[in-house]
Amino acid sequence: MGLIENRFDPNVLTTSVDKFFNWARKSSLWPMQFGLACCAIEMMAVLDPRHDMARFGAEVFRATPRQADLMIVSGTVTEKMAPIVRRLWDQMPDPKWVIAMGSCATCGGPYDTYAVTQGVDRLIPVDVYIPGCPPRPEALIWGLMELQKKIEKMHVIRKGGESYDFARAAVRDSIRPVHEGPALRAEQAKAQLKQAPISGIKRTPIEEKKPKAAAAPVATPAASDVPSASEPATTLSETPEADEIEN
Amino acid sequence: MPEPLMRYLIWPLVKFLVAFLIVQVIVAAMNYIERRLLGLMQARLGPNRVGNEVFEKITPRSLHRFIPGGLLQIIADPIKFILKEDIVPSSSEKVAYFLGPMLPLIPAFLVFCLIPYGPPPTFVVTHVNVGLLLILALTSTGVYGIILGGWASNNKYSLMGGLRSAAQMVSYEVPFGLSIVGVLMLCGSFDLVRIINYQADHIWNLFPQLIAAFIFLVAMNAENNRTPFDLPEAESELVAGYHTEYSAMKFAFFMLAEYSSMIVNCCLMVSLFFGGWTLAINGYGLTTGVLRGWGLAGGILGAVIFISKVMLFMLMYIWFRATFPRFRFDQLMDLGWKWMIPLALANIAVTAVVVLLGLQFNFQGEVVLSIAGAAIIAFTLFLLLRPRAKVIHARRVSEA
């Protein structure tokens, strides 16, 4: 995709192509099969007959990050788990999206302690935050639909807009918070010593750009700490409409 | 255009392309059908909304409820795969890593030249008189890509998956091949067209070769790494097995090869045991001669019968996937070596003896075998359907 990505002026052709690509991407969001805590139980419940996420074409949980499009961080991210979550995210191929499911993944939740990462957005860029402790399966489906709306607005081959790499690179190259655990700091120090690609993927370093839409309201408290989350985070403002969820 | 060129190059090429396209459409559709059917079997709905907005625009409102939901999932998944980043691990063996997904595709696609889809000569791409042997030789090379890909990824899970796949393929090639021998003895030919004509003139090989058909069914599941035998890509043990490190289109190629070879095996099953494109018994019914008498319409009817039978077996794959849990590895090996191979050998021995006795004492061996097979089927049906005392379950805690 590097050849044509964000190279073209907007016109009928490029906007149609973008629309088609975005439609394909949003229609086939394969999540990664991993759960961290009690939210994972609700994530499993989202596949059951009552709330069937398969209806959106998103039931194919892939166990390997190489084949996944969507990471649902379902549960408390402890400092010990943080490097692993980060590595899994690094191993996923672009384009990839992240849903922070539940209070713990959003902002640390009730665990305001040294052992818990205060929000997974300190490690990886989050696209949709879902509040709740844990959120009901309907809320996760709402999060998926919000993510689909967000993907619809992406610029794939058009110039400008929230390009894909722009949002990612901002977090990738941002200064990591002091709060992070010793394992991450050791990894950081190692990375400074030796400029090795993370997990064997060749990535060209991308300059950090200032987020354009920084002025947009950020509802989740944890997201406001992170200046690099360029896309305004969405939160559950009202209960999802029943007719959208059912069937 | 010189006549030999038309006959030996152009026509086979055109026929192959048509057959190939139809099969690839079926492969793409199988992905959707499998997800939808698994959903229905698990009391869910399955993918039912992708593309509905498109159909709602282009069709009148009265037709909406007849269009199955989520049909465009077939298009969305491949497009997404094409657009995804193609990761090549820096520590992988590059050439082998690229060859891995390609090698299984070649035999899986090539075999479609050899399968008779309808009455010859129009609906047979190439009429090879050792077609069955050639198909067996080609399909058994499909495992190399899996082993190569598993090893080249430089990942322990991939390597384990590749090794398991190799062991499994080697173990189940043997009963797979042995189960066909009985059919060959009855029909006396490696030519699939002649085997199918034989079945139309006598009876489906299912009846005289019931045990062979059963072994073939199990072995073909194992050959394709499908669910009771999906150890090479066991999610709970090996992340994703041999394709753990493959992303985007390379992974899709593996899936394409798997589904293509599934269709190949279903075609073989239908041709060997279920009468191919014919619907006839003892020479009565839709035999090859009757279908050819109707010209092109008869040929198309034959092809439709063939594809319908193949699709039934494809649905059987999905049914198995929704039903059976995965084998443990030693159980898999036990089943292959200690049960399937002795059973296949016993089947060959019994078939040989009966056919030989028939020649010696002037009776039809396959009739005896058919009666035995029909008796086994009847007995099994009796065991399944006999009236039984109603089992009274313990009352649930909530009811108590």
XYZ file of C-alpha atoms in Angstrom:
647
model
C 0.000 0.000 0.000
C 2.938 2.247 0.369
C 2.903 3.095 -3.317
C -0.533 4.650 -3.494
C -1.303 5.605 0.055
C -2.273 9.245 0.501
C -0.883 10.268 -2.880
C -3.949 11.470 -4.768
C -6.106 14.568 -4.814
C -9.713 13.978 -3.837
C -11.946 13.409 -6.850
C -14.732 11.070 -7.876
C -12.406 8.180 -8.541
C -10.314 8.382 -5.396
C -13.258 8.971 -3.105
C -15.059 5.942 -4.559
C -11.972 3.795 -4.168
C -11.587 4.995 -0.601
C -15.210 4.228 0.085
C -14.848 0.728 -1.295
C -11.639 0.023 0.632
C -13.103 1.364 3.842
C -16.225 -0.701 3.335
C -14.133 -3.857 2.903
C -12.075 -3.083 5.971
C -15.006 -2.336 8.203
C -16.948 -5.379 7.008
C -14.260 -7.858 7.871
C -12.798 -6.855 11.220
C -11.183 -9.968 12.608
C -10.379 -9.555 16.294
C -7.425 -11.045 18.066
C -8.136 -13.909 20.405
C -6.846 -12.810 23.763
C -8.403 -11.673 27.001
C -6.922 -10.155 30.091
C -9.535 -10.173 32.840
C -13.233 -10.288 33.572
C -14.065 -8.170 30.512
C -12.890 -11.130 28.438
C -15.854 -13.114 29.735
C -18.144 -10.451 28.327
C -16.111 -10.520 25.130
C -16.793 -14.250 24.859
C -20.458 -13.595 25.520
C -20.539 -11.331 22.490
C -20.184 -14.398 20.288
C -23.077 -16.282 21.834
C -26.487 -16.700 20.206
C -27.994 -13.799 22.107
C -25.602 -11.062 20.988
C -23.957 -12.487 17.916
C -21.030 -10.370 16.738
C -20.747 -12.682 13.721
C -23.544 -10.648 12.156
C -21.012 -7.908 11.447
C -18.552 -10.387 9.972
C -16.370 -9.976 13.039
C -16.558 -13.412 14.628
C -13.343 -14.857 13.219
C -11.118 -14.591 16.290
C -7.591 -15.244 15.080
C -5.136 -16.574 17.623
C -2.122 -15.099 15.862
C -1.667 -11.321 15.718
C -0.433 -11.614 12.127
C -3.948 -12.288 10.886
C -5.900 -9.973 13.153
C -7.249 -6.504 12.390
C -8.690 -5.523 15.715
C -7.298 -5.757 19.212
C -9.912 -5.772 21.934
C -8.042 -4.989 25.138
C -10.482 -6.655 27.460
C -9.451 -6.164 31.055
C -6.840 -4.887 33.461
C -3.440 -4.302 31.909
C -0.899 -4.914 34.645
C 2.615 -3.550 34.403
C 3.840 -7.082 33.914
C 1.432 -7.660 31.024
C 2.072 -4.253 29.439
C 5.127 -5.191 27.334
C 3.310 -8.246 26.058
C 0.268 -6.251 25.010
C 2.534 -3.771 23.315
C 4.424 -6.527 21.512
C 1.207 -8.146 20.310
C 0.105 -4.800 18.934
C 3.452 -4.391 17.218
C 3.090 -7.808 15.625
C -0.246 -6.999 14.050
C -0.080 -5.927 10.397
C -1.383 -2.512 9.370
C -4.132 -1.365 9.270
C -5.016 -2.262 12.816
C -7.423 -0.914 15.363
C -7.734 -1.072 19.115
C -10.809 -1.095 21.307
C -10.187 -0.415 25.002
C -12.921 -2.402 26.662
C -13.915 -1.536 30.200
C -12.704 0.889 32.821
C -9.407 -0.863 33.468
C -8.264 -0.760 29.877
C -9.570 2.790 29.544
C -8.003 4.408 32.613
C -6.934 1.784 35.111
C -10.379 1.501 36.591
C -10.526 0.881 40.304
C -6.885 -0.153 40.457
C -5.055 3.096 41.113
C -1.899 1.256 42.081
C 1.715 0.916 41.075
C 1.050 -2.445 39.483
C -1.596 -1.449 36.969
C -1.137 0.524 33.773
C -3.460 3.515 34.037
C -5.103 3.004 30.691
C -3.898 0.982 27.749
C -3.585 4.192 25.718
C -0.241 4.692 27.428
C 1.020 1.739 25.419
C -0.914 1.684 22.175
C -3.240 4.067 20.334
C -6.870 3.412 21.158
C -9.656 4.000 18.661
C -12.742 3.403 20.763
C -13.139 3.472 24.531
C -15.971 1.447 26.028
C -16.856 2.336 29.629
C -18.301 -0.191 32.028
C -17.007 -2.556 34.661
C -17.300 -4.802 32.773
C -19.272 -3.458 29.801
C -22.177 -5.539 28.656
C -21.828 -7.396 25.346
C -24.205 -4.862 23.786
C -21.713 -2.148 24.688
C -18.944 -4.026 22.920
C -21.128 -4.336 19.845
C -21.740 -0.594 20.111
C -17.974 -0.094 20.246
C -17.546 -2.200 17.130
C -20.170 -0.160 15.303
C -18.502 3.080 16.389
C -15.221 1.735 15.069
C -16.901 0.897 11.780
C -18.146 4.476 11.549
C -14.619 5.674 12.212
C -13.142 3.409 9.528
C -15.669 4.770 7.039
C -14.102 8.222 7.404
C -10.527 7.114 6.780
C -8.495 8.422 3.870
C -6.808 5.529 2.120
C -5.424 6.835 -1.164
C -6.622 10.431 -0.851
C -4.327 13.142 0.484
C -4.949 14.708 3.846
C -7.408 13.728 6.511
C -6.550 11.440 9.338
C -4.243 9.219 7.424
C -3.606 5.879 8.907
C 0.091 6.114 9.670
C -0.270 9.614 11.012
C -2.270 8.549 14.042
C -0.172 5.483 14.621
C 3.207 7.123 14.284
C 2.260 9.763 16.791
C 1.867 7.210 19.526
C 4.609 4.949 18.297
C 7.227 7.647 18.605
C 5.772 9.486 21.562
C 7.653 9.670 24.818
C 6.428 6.910 27.006
C 5.080 7.942 30.408
C 7.387 7.787 33.409
C 4.834 5.632 35.108
C 5.590 2.577 33.026
C 7.081 -0.467 34.585
C 10.721 -1.507 34.708
C 10.311 -4.042 31.934
C 9.242 -1.380 29.481
C 11.979 0.963 30.603
C 14.566 -1.740 30.108
C 13.193 -2.370 26.658
C 13.357 1.337 25.940
C 16.948 1.549 27.049
C 17.794 -1.427 24.921
C 16.103 0.126 21.941
C 18.123 3.307 22.413
C 21.354 1.349 22.510
C 20.596 -0.676 19.443
C 18.266 0.553 16.718
C 16.722 -2.841 16.064
C 13.275 -3.134 14.558
C 10.673 -4.213 17.064
C 9.769 -7.879 16.758
C 11.586 -8.204 13.500
C 9.329 -5.986 11.428
C 11.038 -3.484 9.216
C 9.484 -0.106 9.821
C 10.710 3.184 8.540
C 10.804 5.778 11.306
C 8.125 8.375 10.736
C 8.469 11.925 11.948
C 6.183 12.922 14.719
C 3.524 15.346 13.610
C 1.365 17.479 15.772
C -2.185 16.193 15.943
C -4.574 18.309 13.967
C -7.758 17.655 15.846
C -6.329 18.185 19.295
C -9.040 20.668 20.153
C -11.782 18.097 19.872
C -13.373 17.159 23.177
C -11.827 14.148 24.813
C -14.264 12.508 27.105
C -12.272 9.804 28.799
C -10.022 11.073 31.568
C -7.076 8.902 30.648
C -7.077 10.011 27.055
C -6.471 13.609 28.068
C -3.110 12.648 29.553
C -1.906 11.453 26.216
C -1.315 14.301 23.794
C -0.556 11.887 21.003
C -3.968 10.301 20.631
C -4.789 12.410 17.643
C -8.183 10.964 16.883
C -10.740 12.209 19.383
C -11.793 9.314 21.511
C -15.378 8.258 21.475
C -17.205 7.181 24.548
C -20.569 5.742 25.260
C -22.692 8.846 25.543
C -26.041 7.150 25.558
C -27.285 3.620 25.650
C -27.106 1.957 22.256
C -30.352 1.964 20.395
C -32.201 -1.274 20.700
C -33.127 -1.678 17.070
C -29.531 -1.233 16.000
C -28.353 -3.981 18.248
C -31.081 -6.510 17.817
C -30.813 -8.742 14.812
C -7.146 -23.191 -36.982
C -5.613 -26.663 -37.390
C -7.731 -29.377 -35.899
C -5.164 -30.920 -33.477
C -4.413 -27.484 -32.028
C -8.080 -26.912 -31.316
C -8.549 -30.357 -29.927
C -5.498 -30.627 -27.722
C -4.791 -27.038 -26.693
C -7.539 -24.467 -27.166
C -10.566 -26.469 -26.084
C -8.956 -28.002 -22.986
C -7.703 -24.535 -22.005
C -11.139 -22.968 -22.367
C -12.774 -25.825 -20.495
C -10.198 -25.644 -17.737
C -10.696 -21.899 -17.325
C -14.464 -22.299 -17.077
C -14.166 -25.138 -14.570
C -11.516 -23.236 -12.625
C -13.650 -20.104 -12.391
C -16.700 -22.047 -11.221
C -14.633 -23.840 -8.597
C -13.061 -20.596 -7.382
C -16.496 -19.035 -7.028
C -17.514 -22.057 -4.965
C -14.370 -21.656 -2.852
C -15.155 -18.003 -2.187
C -18.752 -18.846 -1.419
C -17.750 -21.681 0.902
C -16.148 -19.205 3.265
C -19.465 -17.414 3.621
C -21.526 -20.621 3.643
C -19.310 -22.118 6.315
C -19.597 -19.123 8.623
C -23.316 -18.849 8.058
C -23.948 -22.556 8.531
C -21.757 -22.773 11.630
C -23.784 -19.895 12.990
C -27.056 -21.674 12.312
C -25.763 -24.901 13.838
C -24.790 -22.995 16.977
C -28.189 -21.264 17.162
C -26.667 -17.977 15.993
C -27.294 -15.995 12.838
C -23.823 -15.750 11.367
C -22.739 -12.930 9.035
C -26.017 -11.429 7.861
C -25.598 -7.735 7.122
C -22.509 -6.975 5.058
C -23.664 -5.758 1.663
C -27.340 -5.629 2.561
C -27.385 -1.880 1.913
C -26.176 -2.523 -1.642
C -28.845 -5.114 -2.357
C -31.516 -2.917 -0.815
C -30.621 -0.206 -3.295
C -30.602 -2.308 -6.447
C -33.506 -4.693 -5.841
C -37.225 -4.029 -5.364
C -38.490 -4.100 -1.819
C -40.544 -7.268 -2.289
C -37.408 -9.275 -3.039
C -35.465 -8.220 0.058
C -36.498 -11.086 2.225
C -35.416 -13.646 -0.365
C -31.836 -12.357 -0.521
C -29.660 -13.962 2.138
C -28.024 -11.374 4.338
C -24.303 -10.753 4.344
C -23.676 -12.037 0.819
C -20.976 -9.448 0.120
C -18.870 -10.920 2.909
C -17.479 -13.000 0.032
C -16.001 -9.815 -1.485
C -15.116 -7.914 1.669
C -12.793 -10.568 3.114
C -10.453 -10.918 0.101
C -10.311 -7.140 -0.429
C -9.331 -6.689 3.185
C -6.629 -9.338 2.816
C -5.224 -7.640 -0.275
C -5.069 -4.304 1.545
C -3.363 -5.620 4.661
C 0.315 -5.208 5.390
C 2.335 -8.175 4.213
C 4.760 -8.958 7.001
C 7.921 -10.906 6.262
C 9.700 -11.802 9.504
C 13.310 -10.621 9.319
C 14.613 -13.957 10.587
C 12.643 -16.064 8.125
C 14.122 -18.016 5.255
C 12.945 -15.679 2.517
C 12.688 -17.943 -0.539
C 11.043 -20.791 1.334
C 8.757 -18.353 3.111
C 7.444 -17.080 -0.226
C 7.223 -20.581 -1.711
C 5.226 -21.869 1.262
C 1.807 -20.482 0.316
C 2.351 -21.010 -3.425
C 3.272 -24.686 -3.486
C -0.039 -26.058 -2.164
C -1.923 -23.927 -4.700
C -0.298 -25.498 -7.757
C -1.473 -29.123 -7.278
C -4.821 -27.942 -5.903
C -5.502 -25.978 -9.115
C -3.902 -28.465 -11.494
C -6.129 -31.305 -10.365
C -9.174 -29.512 -11.747
C -7.999 -30.499 -15.263
C -8.397 -34.166 -14.424
C -11.824 -34.278 -12.850
C -14.784 -35.194 -15.082
C -17.598 -32.750 -14.289
C -20.152 -34.177 -16.692
C -20.619 -36.630 -19.537
C -17.597 -36.809 -21.846
C -16.312 -35.443 -24.093
C -17.684 -31.913 -23.558
C -17.556 -31.769 -19.781
C -14.252 -33.559 -19.304
C -11.234 -31.265 -19.565
C -8.618 -33.914 -20.242
C -9.522 -37.570 -20.490
C -6.539 -39.357 -18.937
C -6.876 -43.092 -18.562
C -4.778 -43.108 -15.376
C -6.515 -39.976 -14.077
C -7.053 -41.314 -10.584
C -3.386 -42.168 -10.164
C -2.391 -38.728 -11.404
C -4.808 -37.018 -9.005
C -3.434 -38.995 -6.057
C 0.123 -38.112 -7.061
C -0.675 -34.415 -7.387
C -2.693 -34.015 -4.197
C -0.026 -35.688 -2.096
C 2.461 -32.947 -3.041
C 0.299 -30.322 -1.363
C 1.897 -31.015 1.995
C 5.297 -29.670 0.900
C 4.116 -26.090 0.981
C 2.808 -26.504 4.506
C 6.035 -28.057 5.768
C 8.155 -25.494 3.932
C 6.080 -22.576 5.200
C 6.120 -23.913 8.737
C 9.865 -24.313 8.727
C 10.717 -21.086 6.908
C 8.748 -18.895 9.331
C 11.407 -19.513 11.996
C 8.727 -19.853 14.636
C 8.386 -22.761 17.026
C 4.627 -22.977 16.642
C 4.906 -22.928 12.867
C 7.528 -25.652 12.926
C 5.399 -27.815 15.206
C 2.435 -27.294 12.923
C 4.470 -28.224 9.871
C 5.815 -31.362 11.551
C 2.363 -32.425 12.669
C 1.042 -31.838 9.196
C 3.804 -33.967 7.690
C 3.185 -36.830 10.111
C -0.548 -36.652 9.596
C -0.363 -36.540 5.822
C 2.040 -39.482 5.675
C -0.168 -41.503 8.012
C -3.407 -40.849 6.196
C -2.106 -41.072 2.633
C -1.895 -44.819 3.197
C -5.544 -45.566 4.110
C -6.577 -42.903 1.564
C -4.862 -44.851 -1.187
C -5.780 -48.299 0.146
C -9.482 -47.462 0.329
C -9.509 -46.854 -3.423
C -8.041 -50.273 -4.270
C -11.354 -52.076 -3.715
C -13.076 -49.735 -6.149
C -10.340 -50.352 -8.692
C -10.774 -54.102 -8.383
C -14.511 -53.837 -9.005
C -14.318 -51.363 -11.884
C -11.057 -52.539 -13.364
C -9.868 -49.083 -14.398
C -8.000 -45.993 -13.216
C -10.133 -43.897 -15.539
C -12.664 -41.834 -13.566
C -15.085 -41.760 -16.508
C -15.112 -45.551 -16.691
C -15.519 -45.833 -12.921
C -18.549 -43.547 -13.064
C -20.044 -45.444 -16.018
C -19.537 -48.697 -14.156
C -21.504 -47.314 -11.209
C -24.338 -46.196 -13.492
C -24.495 -49.680 -15.008
C -24.370 -51.497 -11.671
C -24.827 -49.657 -8.396
C -23.087 -46.835 -6.545
C -19.807 -48.090 -5.168
C -20.997 -46.913 -1.772
C -22.838 -50.231 -1.295
C -20.244 -52.824 -2.295
C -17.446 -50.677 -0.840
C -19.127 -49.269 2.247
C -16.102 -49.627 4.511
C -13.837 -48.149 1.871
C -16.177 -45.164 1.522
C -16.111 -44.619 5.265
C -12.308 -44.832 5.383
C -12.103 -42.463 2.432
C -14.368 -39.966 4.191
C -12.262 -39.993 7.353
C -8.968 -39.919 5.481
C -10.062 -37.025 3.288
C -10.900 -35.002 6.389
C -7.447 -35.772 7.726
C -5.797 -34.918 4.412
C -7.358 -31.464 4.408
C -6.556 -30.762 8.067
C -10.241 -30.267 8.744
C -11.717 -30.210 12.161
C -11.525 -33.493 13.920
C -8.007 -33.630 12.483
C -7.001 -29.970 12.518
C -3.938 -30.531 14.659
C -1.524 -28.692 12.323
C -3.352 -25.441 13.047
C -4.768 -26.219 16.480
C -5.553 -22.839 17.995
C -5.482 -23.914 21.602
C -2.078 -25.560 21.263
C -0.139 -23.991 18.405
C -1.533 -20.435 18.056
C -2.292 -20.943 14.357
C 0.085 -23.759 13.460
C 2.006 -23.622 10.228
C 0.569 -20.256 9.152
C 1.241 -18.442 12.427
C 3.650 -15.993 10.796
C 1.703 -15.500 7.586
C -0.419 -12.403 7.185
C -2.571 -10.865 4.476
C -2.678 -12.548 1.066
C -0.173 -15.265 1.953
C -2.503 -16.530 4.638
C -5.397 -16.246 2.210
C -3.446 -18.414 -0.233
C -3.165 -21.143 2.371
C -6.910 -20.968 2.917
C -7.534 -20.975 -0.842
C -5.408 -24.102 -1.239
C -7.185 -25.784 1.653
C -10.650 -25.131 0.280
C -9.613 -26.050 -3.265
C -8.252 -29.383 -2.138
C -11.401 -29.910 -0.092
C -13.389 -29.561 -3.304
C -10.985 -31.907 -5.088
C -11.464 -34.556 -2.435
C -15.238 -34.130 -2.540
C -15.110 -34.557 -6.333
C -13.115 -37.762 -5.852
C -15.571 -39.000 -3.235
C -18.509 -38.358 -5.550
C -16.782 -39.902 -8.565
C -15.568 -43.003 -6.763
C -18.461 -43.851 -4.488
C -21.519 -41.815 -5.434
C -21.839 -42.210 -9.172
C -20.422 -38.896 -10.368
C -22.747 -37.074 -12.746
C -25.116 -40.041 -13.174
C -28.253 -40.821 -11.236
C -28.799 -44.442 -12.236
C -28.933 -47.948 -10.875
C -28.353 -51.100 -12.899
C -28.398 -49.099 -16.123
C -31.789 -47.459 -15.473
C -32.121 -43.732 -14.829
C -29.889 -40.865 -15.892
C -26.921 -42.781 -17.242
C -24.195 -41.249 -19.375
C -25.878 -42.510 -22.531
C -29.229 -40.929 -21.630
C -27.583 -37.607 -20.750
C -25.551 -37.570 -23.947
C -28.700 -38.256 -25.908
C -30.106 -34.959 -24.673
C -27.148 -33.025 -26.054
C -25.890 -29.931 -24.279
C -28.883 -29.757 -21.934
C -28.151 -33.283 -20.727
C -24.522 -32.365 -20.222
C -25.431 -29.340 -18.138
C -27.874 -31.446 -16.149
C -25.078 -33.934 -15.483
C -22.736 -31.173 -14.337
C -25.436 -29.786 -12.058
C -25.973 -33.229 -10.511
C -22.222 -33.567 -10.013
C -21.822 -30.152 -8.395
C -24.850 -30.739 -6.163
C -23.337 -33.955 -4.859
C -20.006 -32.222 -4.315
C -21.684 -29.410 -2.404
C -23.437 -31.932 -0.171
C -20.052 -33.297 0.824
C -18.702 -29.781 1.349
C -21.576 -29.221 3.759
C -20.563 -32.459 5.446
C -17.144 -30.955 6.143
C -18.843 -28.037 7.892
C -21.152 -30.386 9.740
C -18.125 -32.313 11.023
C -16.504 -29.074 12.072
C -19.522 -28.087 14.095
C -19.816 -31.534 15.669
C -16.512 -33.139 16.549
C -13.870 -32.059 19.047
C -10.216 -32.293 18.063
C -8.210 -35.502 18.415
C -5.181 -35.736 20.613
C -2.067 -36.446 18.582
C -1.555 -40.033 19.784
C -5.239 -40.751 19.172
C -4.813 -39.471 15.649
C -1.859 -41.773 15.040
C -3.663 -44.724 16.654
C -6.689 -44.205 14.460
C -4.582 -43.954 11.339
C -2.193 -46.855 11.845
C -4.042 -49.257 14.121
C -7.577 -48.953 12.754
C -7.803 -47.400 9.325
C -4.965 -49.286 7.635
C -5.911 -52.803 8.930
C -9.540 -52.071 8.090
C -8.607 -50.959 4.575
C -6.439 -54.051 4.095
C -9.241 -56.320 5.330
C -11.614 -54.619 2.922
C -9.211 -55.269 0.054
C -8.861 -58.922 1.037
C -12.609 -59.504 1.307
C -13.290 -57.728 -1.979
C -10.560 -59.694 -3.738
C -11.823 -63.036 -2.441
C -15.451 -62.342 -3.343
C -14.616 -61.059 -6.816
C -12.362 -64.044 -7.455
C -14.957 -66.517 -6.223
C -17.489 -64.816 -8.457
C -15.241 -65.356 -11.457
C -14.607 -68.965 -10.448
C -18.177 -70.029 -9.705
C -19.877 -67.701 -12.156
C -21.804 -65.335 -9.907
C -21.588 -61.561 -9.595
C -19.257 -60.687 -6.754
C -20.360 -57.065 -6.480
C -23.960 -58.148 -5.883
C -22.891 -60.115 -2.819
C -20.830 -57.190 -1.581
C -23.698 -54.774 -2.228
C -26.088 -56.920 -0.229
C -23.583 -56.999 2.635
C -23.137 -53.216 2.475
C -26.864 -52.600 2.339
C -27.300 -54.928 5.317
C -24.740 -52.926 7.312
C -26.497 -49.674 6.430
C -29.897 -51.132 7.361
C -28.557 -52.441 10.667
C -26.999 -49.056 11.504
C -30.236 -47.278 10.663
C -32.126 -49.746 12.838
C -29.772 -49.083 15.752
C -30.222 -45.355 15.313
C -33.966 -45.249 14.737
C -35.277 -48.149 16.829
C -37.877 -47.215 19.433
C -36.244 -46.775 22.786
C -37.457 -46.168 26.305
C -37.568 -42.461 26.966
C -34.621 -41.283 29.025
C -35.802 -39.291 31.981
C -33.265 -36.666 32.901
C -32.677 -35.484 36.408
C -34.598 -32.344 37.196
C -32.692 -29.152 36.911
C -31.683 -27.274 40.020
C -33.789 -24.329 39.034
C -36.897 -26.458 38.671
C -36.398 -28.259 41.971
